[in-house]
mmCIF file of C-alpha atoms in Angstrom:
data_model
loop_
_atom_site.group_PDB
_atom_site.id
_atom_site.type_symbol
_atom_site.label_atom_id
_atom_site.label_comp_id
_atom_site.label_asym_id
_atom_site.label_seq_id
_atom_site.Cartn_x
_atom_site.Cartn_y
_atom_site.Cartn_z
ATOM 1 C CA MET A 1346 81.215 -62.963 0.142
ATOM 2 C CA GLU A 1347 78.527 -61.711 2.525
ATOM 3 C CA ASP A 1348 77.415 -64.282 5.121
ATOM 4 C CA LEU A 1349 73.721 -63.646 5.738
ATOM 5 C CA ARG A 1350 74.123 -64.446 9.450
ATOM 6 C CA GLU A 1351 76.021 -61.169 9.876
ATOM 7 C CA ASP A 1352 72.759 -59.214 9.526
ATOM 8 C CA ARG A 1353 69.888 -61.551 10.429
ATOM 9 C CA ASP A 1354 67.410 -58.691 10.698
ATOM 10 C CA ALA A 1355 67.938 -57.744 7.042
ATOM 11 C CA TRP A 1356 66.185 -60.810 5.704
ATOM 12 C CA SER A 1357 62.992 -62.689 6.359
ATOM 13 C CA MET A 1358 62.382 -66.390 6.733
ATOM 14 C CA THR A 1359 58.801 -66.180 5.479
ATOM 15 C CA ASN A 1360 59.980 -68.228 2.484
ATOM 16 C CA CYS A 1361 61.917 -70.772 4.589
ATOM 17 C CA SER A 1362 62.538 -74.213 3.066
ATOM 18 C CA ILE A 1363 62.797 -75.793 6.520
ATOM 19 C CA ALA A 1364 59.409 -74.381 7.552
ATOM 20 C CA ARG A 1365 57.849 -75.611 4.301
ATOM 21 C CA THR A 1366 59.358 -79.058 4.820
ATOM 22 C CA MET A 1367 58.011 -79.173 8.379
ATOM 23 C CA ASP A 1368 54.569 -78.305 7.009
ATOM 24 C CA ILE A 1369 54.762 -81.530 4.991
ATOM 25 C CA VAL A 1370 56.620 -84.002 7.241
ATOM 26 C CA GLY A 1371 56.842 -82.210 10.575
ATOM 27 C CA SER A 1372 54.415 -84.364 12.497
ATOM 28 C CA ARG A 1373 55.505 -87.482 14.354
ATOM 29 C CA SER A 1374 53.109 -89.661 12.375
ATOM 30 C CA ALA A 1375 54.287 -88.309 9.004
ATOM 31 C CA MET A 1376 57.929 -89.092 9.782
ATOM 32 C CA LEU A 1377 57.057 -92.554 11.102
ATOM 33 C CA ILE A 1378 55.033 -93.261 7.957
ATOM 34 C CA MET A 1379 58.010 -92.180 5.858
ATOM 35 C CA ARG A 1380 60.290 -94.383 7.990
ATOM 36 C CA GLU A 1381 57.989 -97.318 7.297
ATOM 37 C CA ALA A 1382 57.714 -96.541 3.590
ATOM 38 C CA LEU A 1383 61.516 -96.393 3.360
ATOM 39 C CA LEU A 1384 61.625 -99.800 5.085
ATOM 40 C CA GLY A 1385 59.269 -101.214 2.451
ATOM 41 C CA THR A 1386 55.829 -100.897 4.036
ATOM 42 C CA ARG A 1387 53.155 -100.304 1.398
ATOM 43 C CA ARG A 1388 49.770 -101.368 2.685
ATOM 44 C CA PHE A 1389 47.385 -99.329 4.801
ATOM 45 C CA ASP A 1390 46.858 -101.957 7.521
ATOM 46 C CA ASP A 1391 50.622 -102.445 7.860
ATOM 47 C CA PHE A 1392 51.150 -98.695 8.271
ATOM 48 C CA VAL A 1393 48.424 -98.578 10.951
ATOM 49 C CA HIS A 1394 49.986 -101.504 12.815
ATOM 50 C CA ARG A 1395 53.619 -100.370 12.552
ATOM 51 C CA VAL A 1396 53.119 -96.646 13.178
ATOM 52 C CA GLY A 1397 50.539 -97.126 15.919
ATOM 53 C CA VAL A 1398 47.927 -94.562 14.938
ATOM 54 C CA GLY A 1399 44.240 -95.102 14.316
ATOM 55 C CA GLU A 1400 42.796 -95.736 10.889
ATOM 56 C CA PRO A 1401 41.161 -92.295 10.491
ATOM 57 C CA ALA A 1402 44.405 -90.496 11.381
ATOM 58 C CA MET A 1403 46.398 -92.816 9.091
ATOM 59 C CA ALA A 1404 44.013 -92.209 6.191
ATOM 60 C CA THR A 1405 44.361 -88.451 6.630
ATOM 61 C CA ARG A 1406 48.142 -88.512 6.924
ATOM 62 C CA LEU A 1407 48.567 -90.835 3.900
ATOM 63 C CA LYS A 1408 46.276 -88.560 1.878
ATOM 64 C CA ASP A 1409 48.451 -85.585 2.869
ATOM 65 C CA LEU A 1410 51.681 -87.383 1.909
ATOM 66 C CA VAL A 1411 50.198 -88.409 -1.445
ATOM 67 C CA ALA A 1412 49.049 -84.809 -2.067
ATOM 68 C CA ALA A 1413 52.565 -83.601 -1.211
ATOM 69 C CA GLY A 1414 54.014 -86.024 -3.773
ATOM 70 C CA LEU A 1415 55.999 -88.199 -1.322
ATOM 71 C CA LEU A 1416 53.876 -91.291 -1.864
ATOM 72 C CA GLU A 1417 51.722 -92.475 -4.723
ATOM 73 C CA ARG A 1418 48.594 -94.550 -4.384
ATOM 74 C CA THR A 1419 48.642 -97.675 -6.549
ATOM 75 C CA PRO A 1420 45.768 -100.160 -6.959
ATOM 76 C CA TYR A 1421 46.274 -103.861 -6.253
ATOM 77 C CA ARG A 1422 43.900 -106.790 -5.994
ATOM 78 C CA GLU A 1423 44.299 -110.034 -4.099
ATOM 79 C CA PRO A 1424 42.542 -113.023 -5.763
ATOM 80 C CA GLY A 1425 38.865 -112.995 -4.833
ATOM 81 C CA GLN A 1426 39.083 -109.607 -3.096
ATOM 82 C CA ARG A 1427 38.082 -106.071 -4.009
ATOM 83 C CA THR A 1428 40.609 -103.611 -5.412
ATOM 84 C CA ARG A 1429 42.616 -101.923 -2.682
ATOM 85 C CA TYR A 1430 45.478 -99.432 -2.714
ATOM 86 C CA GLU A 1431 49.065 -99.504 -1.594
ATOM 87 C CA TYR A 1432 51.406 -96.591 -1.094
ATOM 88 C CA ARG A 1433 54.692 -96.451 -2.961
ATOM 89 C CA LEU A 1434 57.505 -93.975 -2.498
ATOM 90 C CA THR A 1435 58.056 -91.426 -5.218
ATOM 91 C CA ARG A 1436 61.496 -90.027 -5.997
ATOM 92 C CA LYS A 1437 60.604 -87.083 -3.758
ATOM 93 C CA GLY A 1438 59.781 -89.491 -0.925
ATOM 94 C CA ARG A 1439 62.913 -91.618 -1.438
ATOM 95 C CA GLU A 1440 65.020 -88.466 -1.169
ATOM 96 C CA LEU A 1441 63.990 -88.231 2.502
ATOM 97 C CA LEU A 1442 66.256 -91.233 3.236
ATOM 98 C CA PRO A 1443 69.219 -89.064 4.345
ATOM 99 C CA VAL A 1444 66.896 -87.057 6.618
ATOM 100 C CA VAL A 1445 65.443 -90.175 8.225
ATOM 101 C CA THR A 1446 68.951 -91.654 8.510
ATOM 102 C CA ALA A 1447 70.201 -88.487 10.218
ATOM 103 C CA LEU A 1448 67.285 -88.589 12.666
ATOM 104 C CA ARG A 1449 67.943 -92.267 13.409
ATOM 105 C CA THR A 1450 71.667 -91.647 13.934
ATOM 106 C CA TRP A 1451 71.008 -88.699 16.241
ATOM 107 C CA GLY A 1452 68.435 -90.746 18.147
ATOM 108 C CA ASP A 1453 70.837 -93.683 18.455
ATOM 109 C CA THR A 1454 73.412 -91.341 19.968
ATOM 110 C CA TRP A 1455 71.262 -89.072 22.134
ATOM 111 C CA ALA A 1456 67.869 -90.686 22.717
ATOM 112 C CA ALA A 1457 68.324 -94.471 22.807
ATOM 113 C CA ASP A 1458 67.739 -96.209 26.095
ATOM 114 C CA LYS A 1459 70.604 -97.856 27.980
ATOM 115 C CA THR A 1460 70.291 -101.103 26.008
ATOM 116 C CA GLY A 1461 71.308 -99.236 22.864
ATOM 117 C CA PRO A 1462 69.848 -98.622 19.400
ATOM 118 C CA PRO A 1463 67.004 -100.906 18.346
ATOM 119 C CA VAL A 1464 68.144 -101.177 14.697
ATOM 120 C CA LEU A 1465 71.577 -100.969 13.106
ATOM 121 C CA ALA A 1466 71.924 -99.971 9.452
ATOM 122 C CA SER A 1467 74.951 -101.205 7.546
ATOM 123 C CA HIS A 1468 76.158 -100.937 3.963
ATOM 124 C CA ARG A 1469 75.358 -104.172 2.140
ATOM 125 C CA GLY A 1470 78.588 -103.847 0.131
ATOM 126 C CA CYS A 1471 81.070 -103.663 3.031
ATOM 127 C CA GLY A 1472 79.113 -104.137 6.253
ATOM 128 C CA ARG A 1473 80.117 -100.773 7.742
ATOM 129 C CA PRO A 1474 77.559 -98.597 9.584
ATOM 130 C CA VAL A 1475 75.466 -96.180 7.502
ATOM 131 C CA ARG A 1476 75.121 -92.572 8.631
ATOM 132 C CA ALA A 1477 74.168 -89.259 7.074
ATOM 133 C CA VAL A 1478 77.085 -86.955 6.301
ATOM 134 C CA LEU A 1479 77.154 -83.248 5.502
ATOM 135 C CA ARG A 1480 79.320 -82.850 2.395
ATOM 136 C CA CYS A 1481 79.796 -80.077 -0.157
ATOM 137 C CA ASP A 1482 79.527 -80.699 -3.898
ATOM 138 C CA GLY A 1483 83.344 -80.692 -4.027
ATOM 139 C CA GLY A 1484 83.392 -83.876 -1.928
ATOM 140 C CA HIS A 1485 84.582 -82.291 1.334
ATOM 141 C CA ASP A 1486 83.018 -83.240 4.666
ATOM 142 C CA VAL A 1487 81.577 -80.120 6.306
ATOM 143 C CA ASP A 1488 81.657 -79.584 10.061
ATOM 144 C CA ASP A 1489 79.565 -77.274 12.224
ATOM 145 C CA GLY A 1490 80.691 -73.703 11.585
ATOM 146 C CA ASP A 1491 82.189 -74.468 8.160
ATOM 147 C CA THR A 1492 79.331 -73.026 6.104
ATOM 148 C CA ASP A 1493 78.545 -69.591 4.737
ATOM 149 C CA LEU A 1494 74.976 -68.516 4.046
ATOM 150 C CA THR A 1495 74.473 -66.377 0.962
ATOM 151 C CA ALA A 1496 71.341 -65.040 -0.686
ATOM 152 C CA GLY A 1497 69.430 -67.504 -2.820
ATOM 153 C CA PRO A 1498 66.896 -66.566 -5.492
ATOM 154 C CA GLY A 1499 63.982 -66.915 -3.045
ATOM 155 C CA LEU A 1500 65.405 -64.692 -0.291
ATOM 156 C CA ILE A 1501 63.055 -61.980 0.883
ATOM 157 C CA ARG A 1502 64.846 -58.951 2.198
ATOM 158 C CA ASN A 1503 63.226 -56.792 4.890
ATOM 159 C CA GLY A 1504 62.578 -53.140 4.220
#
């Protein structure tokens, strides 16, 4: 089996999934909005307050995340008020949970201040800490250096 890393110049990353993902959620505000959505935040004013960006920037970022299919805009109406919208996670948005968990775990280890992590996530079933794990479809944990890269259907070869 050819590992693509053996000849990096033979293939192009112009079709890179990581780059495309960063185009969608690569800004600080987008990831913090997704963090909040995964924690249950749904309403515009709550996103503004919890993420700490202005209303115009929040409106733009939420519009982008809806257009990307990570959130959906759903109408609601409080008694006596006009119709407003809340933002609910789609399946595509919920599938960012392992990414956000990995970022939180890395930050807890390498970026927390000396008092320690601000939030601890634990499994409701057993109380043990929750962390993201790299695992193959066969159920094996995968460590750094234990992967091979092979051509996928979207690989663009140079030359």
